[in-house]
């Protein structure tokens, strides 16, 4: 991650009391740059400062409008519910001295700041069924709290973000231009991806377009975008940049992609990739516990396709970026995106051959809900 030369000037733009000497890179996101800063003294809270990737989020003004709208809505829900603590359960942004929630510096970089939520944890790889269950509750509650917002109220910051047809077209275009001469080296991967391209069009079919409600969803429901408390209880859903219209199965599938895999997202040894079924069951149960009340039966029927689509689409996206010369995702070494694509495709194939088992668990957990026996 790049150093920040103008840290004092940036901090001066925010209504914060951050110690500029304490700045350090934080987190494992692939798009934005995140930095942690300590409060100037014990009385002041710590902060996270983020450089927004404006090649990905091209209209930062609209992005900020979306985020503020969603944060306000969630905070009001928590307050009206009477049980929670809106300060702990919803991210709070730090305003700039000009009363905005982002700042553009002299180099054209966009910055935003939020308060650091103390005593929280996020996991790149889930370890226990409790963590998975609590993560399911966090995203279920997130969907429930946003279920009364019209998807038209939110600006489409990345159009076609989860449109697999467009993602496949982007891959085909990367192969066509082949700017780095890498396409010839990944023919095997390209053939494997093509084999499932038709099957993956489920959410593009007229039947689904007519029967599935578009809702306001997270669209980047990786498990590390949930903060759990020190006791591993669900606390807060973070990383709200991509909150836009979508199908609940998208978030379900993306979360499962990052929970069910016994190995990290970019595992080099595909023999280490395996399905952790108890974690899948736990997340599903937690999710239904919070979202079951508003989900339609068509939505429940679509969840399995979300589980299959997300690792597949991620493989398509990583492979396209590899062929394009690693322009989109941050990488740590040459070939990193290819390694990620292979790992995600392998995960997809394992999910594909265990569809019945996964569906049975979804059916069982949604049945428990109807019988009122969920925790
Ligand atoms: P990215 O877009 O890079 O994924 P995130 O907003 O997800 O950025 O933040 C990166 C990491 O920082 C998260 O995975 C989480 O561990 C931590 N984090 C983010 N927001 C907060 C917060 N408000 N309080 C505490 N930790 C946070
Ligand atoms: C990116 O920023 P991060 O790491 O949370 C990407 C997601 C991918 C994910 C793969 C805006 O998310 O769509 O699923 O990497 N975000 C964007 O790990 O493209
Ligand atoms: Mg994140």
mmCIF file of C-alpha atoms and ligand atoms in Angstrom:
data_model
loop_
_atom_site.group_PDB
_atom_site.id
_atom_site.type_symbol
_atom_site.label_atom_id
_atom_site.label_comp_id
_atom_site.label_asym_id
_atom_site.label_seq_id
_atom_site.Cartn_x
_atom_site.Cartn_y
_atom_site.Cartn_z
ATOM 1 C CA UNK A 1 0.000 0.000 0.000
ATOM 2 C CA UNK A 2 1.267 3.463 -0.883
ATOM 3 C CA UNK A 3 2.540 5.783 1.879
ATOM 4 C CA UNK A 4 0.585 8.962 2.425
ATOM 5 C CA UNK A 5 2.880 11.962 1.947
ATOM 6 C CA UNK A 6 0.256 14.564 2.786
ATOM 7 C CA UNK A 7 -1.237 12.945 5.890
ATOM 8 C CA UNK A 8 -1.291 16.160 7.986
ATOM 9 C CA UNK A 9 -3.089 18.063 5.229
ATOM 10 C CA UNK A 10 -5.653 15.279 4.852
ATOM 11 C CA UNK A 11 -6.344 15.005 8.575
ATOM 12 C CA UNK A 12 -6.778 18.785 8.775
ATOM 13 C CA UNK A 13 -9.760 18.402 6.450
ATOM 14 C CA UNK A 14 -11.652 16.137 8.848
ATOM 15 C CA UNK A 15 -13.241 17.027 12.164
ATOM 16 C CA UNK A 16 -11.045 14.535 13.961
ATOM 17 C CA UNK A 17 -8.429 14.352 16.663
ATOM 18 C CA UNK A 18 -6.193 11.756 15.046
ATOM 19 C CA UNK A 19 -2.475 11.380 15.744
ATOM 20 C CA UNK A 20 -0.810 11.576 12.323
ATOM 21 C CA UNK A 21 2.322 9.729 13.552
ATOM 22 C CA UNK A 22 0.286 6.600 14.300
ATOM 23 C CA UNK A 23 -0.877 6.010 10.724
ATOM 24 C CA UNK A 24 -0.484 2.422 9.462
ATOM 25 C CA UNK A 25 -1.927 0.302 6.649
ATOM 26 C CA UNK A 26 -4.879 -1.822 7.752
ATOM 27 C CA UNK A 27 -7.092 -4.672 6.483
ATOM 28 C CA UNK A 28 -6.937 -6.905 3.428
ATOM 29 C CA UNK A 29 -9.290 -5.245 0.929
ATOM 30 C CA UNK A 30 -8.551 -5.569 -2.791
ATOM 31 C CA UNK A 31 -9.829 -2.164 -3.933
ATOM 32 C CA UNK A 32 -9.540 0.734 -1.475
ATOM 33 C CA UNK A 33 -6.545 1.576 0.754
ATOM 34 C CA UNK A 34 -7.358 1.538 4.450
ATOM 35 C CA UNK A 35 -5.264 3.126 7.237
ATOM 36 C CA UNK A 36 -5.638 3.014 11.014
ATOM 37 C CA UNK A 37 -4.956 6.100 13.155
ATOM 38 C CA UNK A 38 -4.911 6.462 16.918
ATOM 39 C CA UNK A 39 -6.789 9.211 18.681
ATOM 40 C CA UNK A 40 -4.522 12.022 19.934
ATOM 41 C CA UNK A 41 -5.039 11.052 23.557
ATOM 42 C CA UNK A 42 -6.884 8.457 25.559
ATOM 43 C CA UNK A 43 -10.069 10.511 25.512
ATOM 44 C CA UNK A 44 -10.294 10.301 21.730
ATOM 45 C CA UNK A 45 -11.390 7.344 19.710
ATOM 46 C CA UNK A 46 -9.305 5.734 16.977
ATOM 47 C CA UNK A 47 -10.079 6.178 13.297
ATOM 48 C CA UNK A 48 -9.930 4.501 9.907
ATOM 49 C CA UNK A 49 -8.964 6.616 6.936
ATOM 50 C CA UNK A 50 -9.667 5.274 3.443
ATOM 51 C CA UNK A 51 -8.441 6.265 0.039
ATOM 52 C CA UNK A 52 -11.368 5.473 -2.250
ATOM 53 C CA UNK A 53 -10.363 3.784 -5.487
ATOM 54 C CA UNK A 54 -11.896 6.233 -7.938
ATOM 55 C CA UNK A 55 -11.031 4.082 -10.956
ATOM 56 C CA UNK A 56 -13.543 1.596 -9.555
ATOM 57 C CA UNK A 57 -15.970 4.083 -7.947
ATOM 58 C CA UNK A 58 -16.045 6.692 -10.677
ATOM 59 C CA UNK A 59 -18.592 9.019 -9.090
ATOM 60 C CA UNK A 60 -17.435 9.517 -5.525
ATOM 61 C CA UNK A 61 -20.066 12.190 -4.834
ATOM 62 C CA UNK A 62 -22.839 9.693 -5.615
ATOM 63 C CA UNK A 63 -21.029 6.954 -3.722
ATOM 64 C CA UNK A 64 -20.934 9.188 -0.673
ATOM 65 C CA UNK A 65 -24.626 10.058 -1.048
ATOM 66 C CA UNK A 66 -25.484 6.351 -1.129
ATOM 67 C CA UNK A 67 -23.372 5.558 1.907
ATOM 68 C CA UNK A 68 -24.792 8.435 3.961
ATOM 69 C CA UNK A 69 -28.342 7.469 3.030
ATOM 70 C CA UNK A 70 -27.789 3.832 4.002
ATOM 71 C CA UNK A 71 -26.014 4.722 7.253
ATOM 72 C CA UNK A 72 -28.822 7.094 8.280
ATOM 73 C CA UNK A 73 -31.462 4.529 7.454
ATOM 74 C CA UNK A 74 -29.692 1.792 9.440
ATOM 75 C CA UNK A 75 -29.048 4.048 12.421
ATOM 76 C CA UNK A 76 -32.718 5.058 12.550
ATOM 77 C CA UNK A 77 -33.766 1.415 12.418
ATOM 78 C CA UNK A 78 -31.486 0.487 15.302
ATOM 79 C CA UNK A 79 -32.661 3.481 17.347
ATOM 80 C CA UNK A 80 -36.362 2.799 16.685
ATOM 81 C CA UNK A 81 -35.958 -0.844 17.522
ATOM 82 C CA UNK A 82 -35.040 0.307 21.036
ATOM 83 C CA UNK A 83 -32.717 -2.645 21.766
ATOM 84 C CA UNK A 84 -29.460 -1.861 19.998
ATOM 85 C CA UNK A 85 -26.730 0.750 20.055
ATOM 86 C CA UNK A 86 -26.552 2.642 16.748
ATOM 87 C CA UNK A 87 -23.003 3.834 17.507
ATOM 88 C CA UNK A 88 -21.720 0.278 17.755
ATOM 89 C CA UNK A 89 -23.913 -1.457 15.185
ATOM 90 C CA UNK A 90 -23.610 1.007 12.310
ATOM 91 C CA UNK A 91 -20.478 2.696 11.005
ATOM 92 C CA UNK A 92 -20.202 6.418 11.780
ATOM 93 C CA UNK A 93 -18.453 8.636 9.249
ATOM 94 C CA UNK A 94 -16.345 11.617 10.337
ATOM 95 C CA UNK A 95 -17.434 14.833 8.585
ATOM 96 C CA UNK A 96 -14.994 17.161 6.869
ATOM 97 C CA UNK A 97 -14.660 20.770 7.998
ATOM 98 C CA UNK A 98 -16.785 21.618 4.945
ATOM 99 C CA UNK A 99 -19.602 19.362 6.176
ATOM 100 C CA UNK A 100 -19.104 16.609 3.578
ATOM 101 C CA UNK A 101 -18.167 12.988 4.093
ATOM 102 C CA UNK A 102 -15.240 12.790 1.677
ATOM 103 C CA UNK A 103 -12.404 15.030 0.596
ATOM 104 C CA UNK A 104 -10.476 15.309 -2.682
ATOM 105 C CA UNK A 105 -6.825 16.213 -2.221
ATOM 106 C CA UNK A 106 -4.478 18.111 -4.545
ATOM 107 C CA UNK A 107 -3.319 14.834 -6.168
ATOM 108 C CA UNK A 108 -6.875 13.857 -7.117
ATOM 109 C CA UNK A 109 -7.186 11.217 -4.363
ATOM 110 C CA UNK A 110 -10.502 10.858 -2.529
ATOM 111 C CA UNK A 111 -10.448 10.336 1.231
ATOM 112 C CA UNK A 112 -13.069 9.325 3.774
ATOM 113 C CA UNK A 113 -12.873 8.655 7.466
ATOM 114 C CA UNK A 114 -14.869 6.688 10.030
ATOM 115 C CA UNK A 115 -14.604 5.961 13.732
ATOM 116 C CA UNK A 116 -12.850 2.716 14.555
ATOM 117 C CA UNK A 117 -15.149 0.321 16.364
ATOM 118 C CA UNK A 118 -13.169 -0.986 19.324
ATOM 119 C CA UNK A 119 -13.238 -4.582 20.518
ATOM 120 C CA UNK A 120 -14.354 -5.941 17.175
ATOM 121 C CA UNK A 121 -12.910 -8.610 14.913
ATOM 122 C CA UNK A 122 -13.224 -9.535 11.247
ATOM 123 C CA UNK A 123 -12.202 -12.880 9.769
ATOM 124 C CA UNK A 124 -10.742 -13.680 6.348
ATOM 125 C CA UNK A 125 -11.235 -17.391 7.082
ATOM 126 C CA UNK A 126 -14.060 -18.456 9.424
ATOM 127 C CA UNK A 127 -13.066 -20.802 12.210
ATOM 128 C CA UNK A 128 -16.189 -21.709 14.185
ATOM 129 C CA UNK A 129 -19.870 -22.408 13.590
ATOM 130 C CA UNK A 130 -20.690 -19.625 16.034
ATOM 131 C CA UNK A 131 -18.830 -17.076 13.896
ATOM 132 C CA UNK A 132 -20.653 -18.314 10.786
ATOM 133 C CA UNK A 133 -24.041 -18.244 12.541
ATOM 134 C CA UNK A 134 -23.452 -14.714 13.817
ATOM 135 C CA UNK A 135 -22.289 -13.586 10.362
ATOM 136 C CA UNK A 136 -25.522 -14.975 8.916
ATOM 137 C CA UNK A 137 -27.473 -13.020 11.507
ATOM 138 C CA UNK A 138 -25.559 -9.839 10.660
ATOM 139 C CA UNK A 139 -26.328 -10.016 6.923
ATOM 140 C CA UNK A 140 -29.891 -11.226 7.590
ATOM 141 C CA UNK A 141 -30.542 -8.239 9.833
ATOM 142 C CA UNK A 142 -28.862 -5.963 7.312
ATOM 143 C CA UNK A 143 -31.249 -7.170 4.589
ATOM 144 C CA UNK A 144 -34.225 -6.930 6.936
ATOM 145 C CA UNK A 145 -33.402 -3.343 7.939
ATOM 146 C CA UNK A 146 -33.088 -2.316 4.285
ATOM 147 C CA UNK A 147 -36.093 -4.298 3.058
ATOM 148 C CA UNK A 148 -38.330 -1.198 3.166
ATOM 149 C CA UNK A 149 -35.990 0.885 0.969
ATOM 150 C CA UNK A 150 -36.781 1.093 -2.728
ATOM 151 C CA UNK A 151 -33.786 -0.020 -4.829
ATOM 152 C CA UNK A 152 -34.484 3.080 -6.932
ATOM 153 C CA UNK A 153 -33.490 5.232 -3.948
ATOM 154 C CA UNK A 154 -29.884 4.118 -4.371
ATOM 155 C CA UNK A 155 -27.556 5.230 -7.155
ATOM 156 C CA UNK A 156 -26.093 2.393 -9.243
ATOM 157 C CA UNK A 157 -22.420 3.148 -8.484
ATOM 158 C CA UNK A 158 -21.101 0.193 -10.506
ATOM 159 C CA UNK A 159 -23.666 -0.737 -13.166
ATOM 160 C CA UNK A 160 -23.988 -4.468 -13.908
ATOM 161 C CA UNK A 161 -21.758 -5.285 -10.966
ATOM 162 C CA UNK A 162 -23.122 -8.824 -10.582
ATOM 163 C CA UNK A 163 -24.284 -9.438 -14.129
ATOM 164 C CA UNK A 164 -22.474 -12.636 -15.099
ATOM 165 C CA UNK A 165 -23.216 -12.129 -18.777
ATOM 166 C CA UNK A 166 -21.371 -8.798 -18.685
ATOM 167 C CA UNK A 167 -18.543 -10.365 -16.657
ATOM 168 C CA UNK A 168 -18.180 -13.076 -19.317
ATOM 169 C CA UNK A 169 -18.166 -10.411 -22.022
ATOM 170 C CA UNK A 170 -15.430 -8.558 -20.136
ATOM 171 C CA UNK A 171 -13.433 -11.786 -20.023
ATOM 172 C CA UNK A 172 -13.951 -12.312 -23.775
ATOM 173 C CA UNK A 173 -12.822 -8.747 -24.410
ATOM 174 C CA UNK A 174 -9.691 -9.281 -22.262
ATOM 175 C CA UNK A 175 -8.881 -12.369 -24.357
ATOM 176 C CA UNK A 176 -9.566 -10.483 -27.590
ATOM 177 C CA UNK A 177 -7.156 -7.640 -26.789
ATOM 178 C CA UNK A 178 -4.740 -9.873 -24.869
ATOM 179 C CA UNK A 179 -2.573 -6.888 -23.945
ATOM 180 C CA UNK A 180 -0.004 -8.926 -22.022
ATOM 181 C CA UNK A 181 0.093 -12.093 -24.134
ATOM 182 C CA UNK A 182 -1.327 -14.107 -21.232
ATOM 183 C CA UNK A 183 -4.469 -15.512 -22.889
ATOM 184 C CA UNK A 184 -2.669 -18.409 -24.593
ATOM 185 C CA UNK A 185 -1.387 -19.555 -21.203
ATOM 186 C CA UNK A 186 -4.845 -19.878 -19.663
ATOM 187 C CA UNK A 187 -6.683 -21.775 -22.383
ATOM 188 C CA UNK A 188 -7.556 -24.612 -20.035
ATOM 189 C CA UNK A 189 -9.172 -22.192 -17.557
ATOM 190 C CA UNK A 190 -11.064 -20.451 -20.372
ATOM 191 C CA UNK A 191 -12.497 -23.741 -21.639
ATOM 192 C CA UNK A 192 -13.563 -24.754 -18.132
ATOM 193 C CA UNK A 193 -15.305 -21.415 -17.581
ATOM 194 C CA UNK A 194 -17.100 -21.604 -20.920
ATOM 195 C CA UNK A 195 -18.495 -25.025 -20.055
ATOM 196 C CA UNK A 196 -20.712 -23.524 -17.339
ATOM 197 C CA UNK A 197 -21.483 -20.157 -18.951
ATOM 198 C CA UNK A 198 -25.014 -21.083 -19.992
ATOM 199 C CA UNK A 199 -25.887 -22.691 -16.664
ATOM 200 C CA UNK A 200 -24.804 -19.538 -14.876
ATOM 201 C CA UNK A 201 -27.329 -17.309 -16.666
ATOM 202 C CA UNK A 202 -30.034 -18.146 -14.065
ATOM 203 C CA UNK A 203 -30.443 -14.599 -12.738
ATOM 204 C CA UNK A 204 -30.561 -13.228 -16.300
ATOM 205 C CA UNK A 205 -33.524 -15.451 -17.309
ATOM 206 C CA UNK A 206 -36.969 -13.825 -17.776
ATOM 207 C CA UNK A 207 -38.481 -16.210 -15.190
ATOM 208 C CA UNK A 208 -36.154 -14.943 -12.468
ATOM 209 C CA UNK A 209 -36.354 -11.339 -13.644
ATOM 210 C CA UNK A 210 -40.122 -11.527 -13.177
ATOM 211 C CA UNK A 211 -40.287 -13.521 -9.974
ATOM 212 C CA UNK A 212 -37.383 -12.310 -7.848
ATOM 213 C CA UNK A 213 -37.675 -8.956 -6.067
ATOM 214 C CA UNK A 214 -34.789 -6.532 -6.465
ATOM 215 C CA UNK A 215 -33.816 -5.298 -3.032
ATOM 216 C CA UNK A 216 -31.162 -3.085 -1.526
ATOM 217 C CA UNK A 217 -28.337 -5.484 -0.725
ATOM 218 C CA UNK A 218 -24.674 -5.229 0.258
ATOM 219 C CA UNK A 219 -23.150 -6.610 -2.973
ATOM 220 C CA UNK A 220 -19.800 -7.358 -1.307
ATOM 221 C CA UNK A 221 -20.922 -9.698 1.448
ATOM 222 C CA UNK A 222 -17.497 -11.223 2.078
ATOM 223 C CA UNK A 223 -17.291 -12.517 5.609
ATOM 224 C CA UNK A 224 -14.576 -9.989 6.481
ATOM 225 C CA UNK A 225 -17.124 -7.250 5.885
ATOM 226 C CA UNK A 226 -18.837 -8.169 9.141
ATOM 227 C CA UNK A 227 -17.451 -7.039 12.471
ATOM 228 C CA UNK A 228 -18.048 -9.491 15.299
ATOM 229 C CA UNK A 229 -17.674 -8.538 18.965
ATOM 230 C CA UNK A 230 -14.917 -9.956 21.162
ATOM 231 C CA UNK A 231 -17.336 -12.816 22.012
ATOM 232 C CA UNK A 232 -17.895 -13.446 18.305
ATOM 233 C CA UNK A 233 -21.382 -11.984 18.363
ATOM 234 C CA UNK A 234 -22.628 -10.101 15.297
ATOM 235 C CA UNK A 235 -22.106 -6.386 15.659
ATOM 236 C CA UNK A 236 -21.826 -4.397 12.453
ATOM 237 C CA UNK A 237 -21.814 -4.802 8.680
ATOM 238 C CA UNK A 238 -19.091 -2.606 7.145
ATOM 239 C CA UNK A 239 -17.725 -1.657 3.705
ATOM 240 C CA UNK A 240 -20.931 -0.110 2.375
ATOM 241 C CA UNK A 241 -19.549 1.149 -0.968
ATOM 242 C CA UNK A 242 -21.401 -1.370 -3.094
ATOM 243 C CA UNK A 243 -24.776 -1.228 -1.349
ATOM 244 C CA UNK A 244 -27.099 -1.141 -4.360
ATOM 245 C CA UNK A 245 -29.984 -3.006 -5.922
ATOM 246 C CA UNK A 246 -29.588 -6.768 -6.281
ATOM 247 C CA UNK A 247 -30.972 -10.145 -5.308
ATOM 248 C CA UNK A 248 -30.576 -11.456 -1.760
ATOM 249 C CA UNK A 249 -29.031 -14.606 -3.271
ATOM 250 C CA UNK A 250 -26.065 -12.473 -4.368
ATOM 251 C CA UNK A 251 -25.120 -11.621 -0.792
ATOM 252 C CA UNK A 252 -25.907 -15.136 0.390
ATOM 253 C CA UNK A 253 -23.651 -16.580 -2.326
ATOM 254 C CA UNK A 254 -20.791 -14.155 -1.720
ATOM 255 C CA UNK A 255 -20.852 -14.767 2.031
ATOM 256 C CA UNK A 256 -20.886 -18.554 1.541
ATOM 257 C CA UNK A 257 -17.993 -18.274 -0.938
ATOM 258 C CA UNK A 258 -15.877 -16.866 1.880
ATOM 259 C CA UNK A 259 -17.198 -19.111 4.670
ATOM 260 C CA UNK A 260 -17.525 -22.599 3.262
ATOM 261 C CA UNK A 261 -14.008 -22.726 1.819
ATOM 262 C CA UNK A 262 -11.537 -24.424 4.177
ATOM 263 C CA UNK A 263 -8.755 -22.469 2.469
ATOM 264 C CA UNK A 264 -8.236 -18.762 1.733
ATOM 265 C CA UNK A 265 -9.673 -17.141 -1.386
ATOM 266 C CA UNK A 266 -6.288 -17.312 -3.152
ATOM 267 C CA UNK A 267 -5.136 -20.778 -2.011
ATOM 268 C CA UNK A 268 -2.277 -22.010 -4.222
ATOM 269 C CA UNK A 269 -2.735 -25.696 -3.354
ATOM 270 C CA UNK A 270 -6.122 -26.757 -4.683
ATOM 271 C CA UNK A 271 -5.987 -29.914 -2.580
ATOM 272 C CA UNK A 272 -6.468 -27.696 0.449
ATOM 273 C CA UNK A 273 -9.743 -26.325 -0.934
ATOM 274 C CA UNK A 274 -12.641 -28.155 0.663
ATOM 275 C CA UNK A 275 -16.185 -27.551 1.821
ATOM 276 C CA UNK A 276 -16.869 -26.904 5.470
ATOM 277 C CA UNK A 277 -20.512 -27.966 5.516
ATOM 278 C CA UNK A 278 -21.216 -27.252 9.234
ATOM 279 C CA UNK A 279 -20.208 -23.612 8.661
ATOM 280 C CA UNK A 280 -22.568 -23.431 5.685
ATOM 281 C CA UNK A 281 -25.412 -24.816 7.824
ATOM 282 C CA UNK A 282 -24.642 -22.381 10.639
ATOM 283 C CA UNK A 283 -24.566 -19.311 8.375
ATOM 284 C CA UNK A 284 -27.808 -20.393 6.679
ATOM 285 C CA UNK A 285 -29.537 -20.805 10.022
ATOM 286 C CA UNK A 286 -28.339 -17.421 11.263
ATOM 287 C CA UNK A 287 -29.396 -15.775 8.019
ATOM 288 C CA UNK A 288 -32.910 -17.235 8.096
ATOM 289 C CA UNK A 289 -33.246 -16.323 11.750
ATOM 290 C CA UNK A 290 -33.145 -12.643 10.795
ATOM 291 C CA UNK A 291 -34.308 -12.581 7.171
ATOM 292 C CA UNK A 292 -36.830 -15.416 7.189
ATOM 293 C CA UNK A 293 -39.750 -13.133 7.954
ATOM 294 C CA UNK A 294 -39.597 -11.220 4.674
ATOM 295 C CA UNK A 295 -38.002 -13.637 2.181
ATOM 296 C CA UNK A 296 -40.325 -14.964 -0.520
ATOM 297 C CA UNK A 297 -40.293 -18.662 -1.409
ATOM 298 C CA UNK A 298 -38.819 -17.764 -4.824
ATOM 299 C CA UNK A 299 -35.975 -15.991 -3.075
ATOM 300 C CA UNK A 300 -35.331 -19.005 -0.858
ATOM 301 C CA UNK A 301 -35.347 -21.191 -3.986
ATOM 302 C CA UNK A 302 -32.738 -18.919 -5.612
ATOM 303 C CA UNK A 303 -30.174 -19.081 -2.772
ATOM 304 C CA UNK A 304 -28.376 -22.167 -4.066
ATOM 305 C CA UNK A 305 -27.787 -20.491 -7.420
ATOM 306 C CA UNK A 306 -26.206 -17.562 -5.586
ATOM 307 C CA UNK A 307 -23.859 -20.029 -3.870
ATOM 308 C CA UNK A 308 -22.803 -21.480 -7.238
ATOM 309 C CA UNK A 309 -22.659 -18.172 -9.081
ATOM 310 C CA UNK A 310 -20.362 -16.220 -6.787
ATOM 311 C CA UNK A 311 -17.185 -18.341 -6.834
ATOM 312 C CA UNK A 312 -17.730 -18.871 -10.562
ATOM 313 C CA UNK A 313 -18.156 -15.153 -11.270
ATOM 314 C CA UNK A 314 -15.212 -14.335 -9.036
ATOM 315 C CA UNK A 315 -13.078 -16.767 -11.080
ATOM 316 C CA UNK A 316 -14.234 -15.003 -14.258
ATOM 317 C CA UNK A 317 -13.369 -11.580 -12.788
ATOM 318 C CA UNK A 318 -9.945 -12.623 -11.433
ATOM 319 C CA UNK A 319 -9.051 -14.337 -14.708
ATOM 320 C CA UNK A 320 -10.098 -11.309 -16.778
ATOM 321 C CA UNK A 321 -7.953 -9.084 -14.571
ATOM 322 C CA UNK A 322 -4.991 -11.460 -14.917
ATOM 323 C CA UNK A 323 -5.281 -11.338 -18.712
ATOM 324 C CA UNK A 324 -5.671 -7.540 -18.608
ATOM 325 C CA UNK A 325 -2.413 -7.239 -16.657
ATOM 326 C CA UNK A 326 -3.744 -6.869 -13.070
ATOM 327 C CA UNK A 327 -5.369 -3.485 -13.484
ATOM 328 C CA UNK A 328 -8.344 -3.865 -11.124
ATOM 329 C CA UNK A 329 -7.482 -5.907 -8.029
ATOM 330 C CA UNK A 330 -4.462 -5.264 -5.854
ATOM 331 C CA UNK A 331 -2.011 -8.149 -6.193
ATOM 332 C CA UNK A 332 0.911 -9.272 -4.064
ATOM 333 C CA UNK A 333 2.907 -11.144 -6.737
ATOM 334 C CA UNK A 334 2.843 -11.899 -10.443
ATOM 335 C CA UNK A 335 0.194 -14.468 -11.210
ATOM 336 C CA UNK A 336 -1.791 -13.684 -8.046
ATOM 337 C CA UNK A 337 -5.036 -13.089 -9.935
ATOM 338 C CA UNK A 338 -4.565 -16.346 -11.847
ATOM 339 C CA UNK A 339 -4.006 -18.197 -8.581
ATOM 340 C CA UNK A 340 -7.161 -16.599 -7.169
ATOM 341 C CA UNK A 341 -9.131 -17.512 -10.308
ATOM 342 C CA UNK A 342 -8.008 -21.153 -10.127
ATOM 343 C CA UNK A 343 -8.856 -21.371 -6.428
ATOM 344 C CA UNK A 344 -12.297 -19.863 -6.931
ATOM 345 C CA UNK A 345 -13.050 -22.109 -9.884
ATOM 346 C CA UNK A 346 -12.013 -25.148 -7.908
ATOM 347 C CA UNK A 347 -14.290 -24.062 -5.080
ATOM 348 C CA UNK A 348 -17.112 -23.615 -7.597
ATOM 349 C CA UNK A 349 -16.643 -27.161 -8.949
ATOM 350 C CA UNK A 350 -16.759 -28.593 -5.441
ATOM 351 C CA UNK A 351 -19.968 -26.686 -4.720
ATOM 352 C CA UNK A 352 -21.415 -27.748 -8.064
ATOM 353 C CA UNK A 353 -20.929 -31.425 -7.280
ATOM 354 C CA UNK A 354 -22.490 -31.020 -3.819
ATOM 355 C CA UNK A 355 -25.586 -29.117 -4.878
ATOM 356 C CA UNK A 356 -28.068 -31.587 -3.450
ATOM 357 C CA UNK A 357 -26.463 -31.582 -0.028
ATOM 358 C CA UNK A 358 -26.411 -27.778 0.042
ATOM 359 C CA UNK A 359 -30.013 -27.545 -1.126
ATOM 360 C CA UNK A 360 -31.131 -30.032 1.530
ATOM 361 C CA UNK A 361 -29.575 -27.837 4.210
ATOM 362 C CA UNK A 362 -31.262 -24.709 2.845
ATOM 363 C CA UNK A 363 -34.582 -26.572 2.756
ATOM 364 C CA UNK A 364 -34.113 -27.941 6.263
ATOM 365 C CA UNK A 365 -33.175 -24.562 7.727
ATOM 366 C CA UNK A 366 -36.016 -22.733 5.995
ATOM 367 C CA UNK A 367 -38.391 -25.499 7.202
ATOM 368 C CA UNK A 368 -37.179 -25.000 10.779
ATOM 369 C CA UNK A 369 -38.085 -21.394 10.366
ATOM 370 C CA UNK A 370 -41.647 -22.172 9.336
ATOM 371 C CA UNK A 371 -41.998 -24.520 12.300
ATOM 372 C CA UNK A 372 -40.595 -21.793 14.572
ATOM 373 C CA UNK A 373 -37.780 -23.983 15.896
ATOM 374 C CA UNK A 374 -34.879 -21.797 14.807
ATOM 375 C CA UNK A 375 -32.821 -20.367 17.741
HETATM 376 P P1 LIG B 1 -11.966 -2.573 2.038
HETATM 377 O O1 LIG B 1 -12.828 -1.835 1.055
HETATM 378 O O2 LIG B 1 -10.543 -2.342 1.832
HETATM 379 O O3 LIG B 1 -12.349 -4.021 2.144
HETATM 380 P P2 LIG B 1 -13.196 -2.178 4.661
HETATM 381 O O4 LIG B 1 -14.134 -1.039 4.879
HETATM 382 O O5 LIG B 1 -13.783 -3.535 4.555
HETATM 383 O O6 LIG B 1 -12.263 -1.857 3.421
HETATM 384 O O7 LIG B 1 -12.149 -2.157 5.845
HETATM 385 C C1 LIG B 1 -11.015 -3.022 5.875
HETATM 386 C C2 LIG B 1 -10.950 -3.739 7.228
HETATM 387 O O8 LIG B 1 -10.887 -2.770 8.278
HETATM 388 C C3 LIG B 1 -12.167 -4.589 7.554
HETATM 389 O O9 LIG B 1 -12.102 -5.904 7.049
HETATM 390 C C4 LIG B 1 -12.181 -4.559 9.068
HETATM 391 O O10 LIG B 1 -11.292 -5.515 9.600
HETATM 392 C C5 LIG B 1 -11.655 -3.186 9.392
HETATM 393 N N1 LIG B 1 -12.712 -2.173 9.631
HETATM 394 C C6 LIG B 1 -13.412 -1.488 8.694
HETATM 395 N N2 LIG B 1 -14.238 -0.598 9.254
HETATM 396 C C7 LIG B 1 -14.047 -0.684 10.591
HETATM 397 C C8 LIG B 1 -14.554 0.024 11.730
HETATM 398 N N3 LIG B 1 -15.454 1.006 11.613
HETATM 399 N N4 LIG B 1 -14.114 -0.340 12.959
HETATM 400 C C9 LIG B 1 -13.195 -1.337 13.111
HETATM 401 N N5 LIG B 1 -12.654 -2.022 12.077
HETATM 402 C C10 LIG B 1 -13.059 -1.707 10.840
HETATM 403 C C1 LIG B 2 -13.329 -6.745 -3.858
HETATM 404 O O1 LIG B 2 -12.816 -4.425 -1.705
HETATM 405 P P1 LIG B 2 -13.033 -5.850 -1.350
HETATM 406 O O2 LIG B 2 -11.777 -6.584 -1.165
HETATM 407 O O3 LIG B 2 -13.989 -5.950 -0.164
HETATM 408 C C2 LIG B 2 -14.440 -6.537 -4.902
HETATM 409 C C3 LIG B 2 -15.535 -7.576 -4.691
HETATM 410 C C4 LIG B 2 -14.942 -8.966 -4.792
HETATM 411 C C5 LIG B 2 -13.800 -9.108 -3.793
HETATM 412 C C6 LIG B 2 -13.105 -10.439 -3.967
HETATM 413 C C7 LIG B 2 -15.727 -3.083 -5.633
HETATM 414 O O4 LIG B 2 -13.848 -6.510 -2.579
HETATM 415 O O5 LIG B 2 -16.544 -7.420 -5.656
HETATM 416 O O6 LIG B 2 -15.922 -9.931 -4.525
HETATM 417 O O7 LIG B 2 -12.819 -8.063 -3.970
HETATM 418 N N1 LIG B 2 -14.985 -5.198 -4.777
HETATM 419 C C8 LIG B 2 -15.190 -4.436 -5.869
HETATM 420 O O8 LIG B 2 -12.420 -10.735 -2.800
HETATM 421 O O9 LIG B 2 -14.957 -4.851 -7.004
HETATM 422 MG MG1 LIG B 3 -13.918 -4.950 3.030
#
